[in-house]
Structure formats: C-alpha cells, structure tokens
XYZ file of C-alpha atoms in Angstrom:
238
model
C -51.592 -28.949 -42.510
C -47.875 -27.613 -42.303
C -47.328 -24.126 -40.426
C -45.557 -21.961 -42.642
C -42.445 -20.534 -41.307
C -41.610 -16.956 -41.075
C -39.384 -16.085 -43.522
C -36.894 -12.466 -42.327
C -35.341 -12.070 -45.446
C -39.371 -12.062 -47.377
C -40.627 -9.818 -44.754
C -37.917 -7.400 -45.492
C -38.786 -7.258 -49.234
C -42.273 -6.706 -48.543
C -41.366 -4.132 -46.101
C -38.492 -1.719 -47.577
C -39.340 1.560 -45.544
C -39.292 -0.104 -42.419
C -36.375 -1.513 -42.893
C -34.586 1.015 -43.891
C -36.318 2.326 -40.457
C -35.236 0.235 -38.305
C -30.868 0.459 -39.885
C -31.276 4.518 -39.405
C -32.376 3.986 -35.787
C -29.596 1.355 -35.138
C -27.530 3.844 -36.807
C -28.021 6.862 -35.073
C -28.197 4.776 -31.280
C -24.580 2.907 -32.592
C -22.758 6.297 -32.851
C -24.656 7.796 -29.519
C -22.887 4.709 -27.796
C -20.058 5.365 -29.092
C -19.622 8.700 -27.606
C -20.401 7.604 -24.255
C -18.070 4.889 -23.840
C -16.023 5.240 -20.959
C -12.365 6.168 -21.539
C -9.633 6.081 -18.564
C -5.865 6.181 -19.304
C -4.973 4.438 -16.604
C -7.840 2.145 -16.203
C -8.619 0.893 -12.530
C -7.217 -3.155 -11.659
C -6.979 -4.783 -8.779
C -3.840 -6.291 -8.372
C -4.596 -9.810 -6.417
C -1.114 -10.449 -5.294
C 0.715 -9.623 -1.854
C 4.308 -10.189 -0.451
C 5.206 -11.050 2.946
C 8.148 -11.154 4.313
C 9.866 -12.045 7.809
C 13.464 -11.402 8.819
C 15.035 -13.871 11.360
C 19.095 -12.782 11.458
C 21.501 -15.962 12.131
C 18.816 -18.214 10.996
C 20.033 -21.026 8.159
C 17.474 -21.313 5.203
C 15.964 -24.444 6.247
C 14.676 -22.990 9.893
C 13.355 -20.179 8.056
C 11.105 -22.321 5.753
C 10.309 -24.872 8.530
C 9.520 -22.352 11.102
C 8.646 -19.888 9.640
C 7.389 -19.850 6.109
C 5.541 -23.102 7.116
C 3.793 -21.350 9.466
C 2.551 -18.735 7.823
C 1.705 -20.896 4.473
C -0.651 -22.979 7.138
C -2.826 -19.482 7.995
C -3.116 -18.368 4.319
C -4.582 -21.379 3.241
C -7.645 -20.609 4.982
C -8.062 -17.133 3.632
C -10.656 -16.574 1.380
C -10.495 -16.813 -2.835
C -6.744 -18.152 -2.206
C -4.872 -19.682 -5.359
C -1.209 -20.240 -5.223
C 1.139 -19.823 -2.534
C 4.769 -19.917 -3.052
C 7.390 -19.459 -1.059
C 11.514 -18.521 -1.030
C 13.612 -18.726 2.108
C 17.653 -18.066 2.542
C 19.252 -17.357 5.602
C 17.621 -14.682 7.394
C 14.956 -14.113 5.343
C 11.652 -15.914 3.831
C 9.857 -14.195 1.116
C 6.083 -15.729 0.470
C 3.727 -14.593 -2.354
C 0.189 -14.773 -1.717
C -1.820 -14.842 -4.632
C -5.634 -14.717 -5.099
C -7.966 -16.310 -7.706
C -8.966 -14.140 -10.687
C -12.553 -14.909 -10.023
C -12.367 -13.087 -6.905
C -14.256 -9.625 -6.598
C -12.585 -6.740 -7.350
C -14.761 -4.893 -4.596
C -13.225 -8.012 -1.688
C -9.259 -7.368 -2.689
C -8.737 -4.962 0.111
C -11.186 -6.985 2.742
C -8.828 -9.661 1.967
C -5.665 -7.926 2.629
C -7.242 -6.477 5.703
C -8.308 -10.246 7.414
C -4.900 -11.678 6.280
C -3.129 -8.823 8.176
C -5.391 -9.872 10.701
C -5.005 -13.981 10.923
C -0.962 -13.664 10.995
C -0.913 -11.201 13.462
C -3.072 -13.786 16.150
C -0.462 -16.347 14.821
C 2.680 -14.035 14.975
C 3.666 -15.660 18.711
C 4.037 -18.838 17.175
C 6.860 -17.570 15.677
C 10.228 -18.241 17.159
C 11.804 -15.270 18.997
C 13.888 -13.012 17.184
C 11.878 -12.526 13.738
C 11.010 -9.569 12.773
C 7.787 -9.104 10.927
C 5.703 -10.500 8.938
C 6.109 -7.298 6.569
C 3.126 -6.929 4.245
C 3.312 -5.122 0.735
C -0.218 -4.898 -1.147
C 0.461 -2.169 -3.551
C 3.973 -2.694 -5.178
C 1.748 -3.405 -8.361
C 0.852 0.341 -8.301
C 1.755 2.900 -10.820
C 2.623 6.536 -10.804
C 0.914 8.538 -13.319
C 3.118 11.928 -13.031
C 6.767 12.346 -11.384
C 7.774 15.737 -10.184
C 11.288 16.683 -9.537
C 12.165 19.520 -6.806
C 15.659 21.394 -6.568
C 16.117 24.229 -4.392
C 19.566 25.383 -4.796
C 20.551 27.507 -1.856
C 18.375 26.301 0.720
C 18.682 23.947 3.405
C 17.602 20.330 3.440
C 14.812 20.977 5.938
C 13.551 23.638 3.826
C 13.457 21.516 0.719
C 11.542 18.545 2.616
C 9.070 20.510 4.326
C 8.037 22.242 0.941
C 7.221 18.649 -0.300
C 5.437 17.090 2.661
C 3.123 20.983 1.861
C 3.057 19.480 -1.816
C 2.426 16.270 -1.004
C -0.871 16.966 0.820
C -2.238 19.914 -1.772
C -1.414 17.125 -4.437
C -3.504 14.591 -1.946
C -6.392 16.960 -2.056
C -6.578 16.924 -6.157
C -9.746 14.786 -7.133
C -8.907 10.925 -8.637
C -5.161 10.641 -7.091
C -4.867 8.135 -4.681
C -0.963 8.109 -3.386
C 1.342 10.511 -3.186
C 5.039 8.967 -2.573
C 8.383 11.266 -1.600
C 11.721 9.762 -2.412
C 15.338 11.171 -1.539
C 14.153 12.659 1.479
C 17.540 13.196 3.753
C 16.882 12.421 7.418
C 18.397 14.679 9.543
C 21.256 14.077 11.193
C 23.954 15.946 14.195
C 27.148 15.179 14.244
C 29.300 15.527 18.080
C 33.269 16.066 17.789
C 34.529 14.881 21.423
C 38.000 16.510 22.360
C 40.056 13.711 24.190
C 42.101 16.597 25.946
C 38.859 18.432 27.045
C 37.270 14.634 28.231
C 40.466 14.078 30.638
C 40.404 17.974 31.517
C 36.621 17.269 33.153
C 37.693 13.528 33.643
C 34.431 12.360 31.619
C 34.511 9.524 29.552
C 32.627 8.953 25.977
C 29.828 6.737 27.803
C 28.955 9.520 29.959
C 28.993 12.605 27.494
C 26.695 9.788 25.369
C 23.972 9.629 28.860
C 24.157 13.284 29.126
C 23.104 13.328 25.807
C 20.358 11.137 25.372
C 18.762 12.245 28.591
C 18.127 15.634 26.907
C 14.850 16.494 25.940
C 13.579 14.320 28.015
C 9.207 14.448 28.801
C 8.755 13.379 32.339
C 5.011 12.839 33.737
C 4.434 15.273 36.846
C 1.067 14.284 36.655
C -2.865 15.791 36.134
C -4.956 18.590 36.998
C -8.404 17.749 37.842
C -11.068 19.863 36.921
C -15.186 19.334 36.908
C -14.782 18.461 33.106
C -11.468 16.394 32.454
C -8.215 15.946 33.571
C -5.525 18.281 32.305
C -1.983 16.241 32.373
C 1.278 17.728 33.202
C 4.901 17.248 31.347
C 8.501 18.116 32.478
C 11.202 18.274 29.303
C 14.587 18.102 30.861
C-alpha cells in the first residue's frame, strides 16, 4: 500500500482562514523586527592589522632586513591567528606589517596585540645595539567621528592648550567615545640671548652658562622621615 504524501499547497486550500492566519502573524512579527534592528553609523570592526617599525641610523638596507626585520618576522610567526607578514627595509629603517586571519575573534584582536608587544620585547636584546624600537601602531585604522577646531585670539599658547587637555577629558567622559586625539599643540619653548661682551666681562664661556643652566631646578634626595606608619621622603630643588 503506498503512503500518501502530504501535499502544502492542498492543505492550504482546504484550510483558507488559517492561512491567511498564519501570513497576518508573519506579517505583523516581520515589521516588529524591523524596528528593532540595530542601527550604528559607525559600526564597530576590528581592524586585524599592526605596523612595527625599528629605526637603526647608519644602517644599509640589507642589515636592517637581515638583522633586524628577520628577527622580528621569526617571533611573529608564532603568534596566534597569524596570516601574512610582509616586510620593507631601507637604510635606517624596517617597516613590517603584521596581519591576522579574518577568522580570528573579534573579542582576541587586542589579546593579540597585547602578547605580541610582549614576545618582541623578551627578544628586543637580540637586536643589534643602536636600534631604536620596535614601535607598535594598532589603531592607525581608526576613525574620527567629529573634529573640533579651537582659536583663541588674544591668548597665550599655554592658555589655548590647557583649555583642550580640560576638553579633551570632559569629551573622554561622554558615553560611546573611545579616543580623544589633540593636534597642533605647540611645545613650549625659552629662548637665551648670550652677550659675548658680558661672557668675557665675567670671563664665562657658553659651556658653562649651558651647566648653570641645566643644573636649575634640580630635585636632590635628602632622604626619609620615619614614622610608626610609613616613611615620608625628603626633596631639595636647587
């Protein structure tokens, strides 16, 4: 005896108010989901890519990649979810781009990062002496969102930067931002005029007004206090 087979579009003849049930209710649920999808302008991504760099002045291209891009190329290949590796060395310098696989969680990115700070750092005496670094750059795939502007005619540099380092950590404290960056800040910077005629008058020479100079401000230990509780140190500023 052959089964019969069930037969959809029959049972949907034979059963026209349930039907017509069952689209309502797929209906109403489709445009409730639709509400409730998540929307994000600037939707979160990991960016699974970091530079490093290493500066080694009066070296020739070919020492940088043998001793040093070679070097730290041997470290990252034991790092966790790496793909591709590549490398660029001139004289002086060696970039390397680390790059991991898109499989890799989004929520191990940063752990990453954090152990391949940590492996070439062990191996950074290997290196030959003189280079400076390995630099590390995670984030140059980031994004600013808004851009503010500040001009303060009238007032003095220090003014101006001191009222954006205060912006810079109100705008910190807003919920969902995640960097705040200042650019154009002007270090500050003093300027000494020496008079030749007044450095022969006190028979001084540039070295020594130079010495005099630096020693100034100067914090000297003079040691501790001890009390029952702790120990209270001492300074001397010259």
């Amino acid at each position: 005896m052959t089964r019969a087979r069930f037969n959809l579009s029959l049972w949907a003849l034979e059963h026209p108010a349930l039907v017509r049930y069952l689209m309502v209710v797929l209906l109403v649920m489709g445009v409730a989901a639709y509400f409730q999808l998540g929307q994000d302008e600037d939707p979160p991504f990991s960016w699974r890519a970091m530079v490093i760099k290493a500066a080694w002045p009066g070296a020739t291209a070919s020492q940088m990649s043998d001793q040093v891009a070679d070097k730290i190329e041997r470290v990252l290949q034991e790092i966790p979810y790496a793909d591709k590796i590549r490398s660029y060395s001139k004289p002086g310098e060696s970039t390397i781009i680390f790059q991991l696989r898109d499989s890799s969680p989004s929520a191990e990115v940063t752990h990453v990062w954090t152990t391949v700070r940590k492996k070439v750092g062990d191996m950074q005496g290997s290196l030959p002496a003189g280079v400076q670094g390995p630099f590390f750059n995670d984030d140059f795939g980031d994004t600013f969102g808004v851009i503010y502007a500040l001009a303060a005619p009238g007032y003095a540099t220090r003014d101006v930067r001191d009222f954006a380092r205060t912006a810079r950590q109100a705008l910190l404290r807003v919920p969902d931002v995640g960097k705040v960056e200042i650019y154009g800040l002007q270090d500050e910077r003093l300027y000494v005029e020496l008079s030749r005629a007044r450095l022969a008058q006190y028979r001084l020479t540039v070295a020594q007004v130079i010495a005099a100079a630096q020693a100034q401000n100067t914090v000297l230990s003079a040691g501790a206090v001890q009390t029952d509780r702790t120990d209270i140190p001492l300074r001397l500023e010259s």
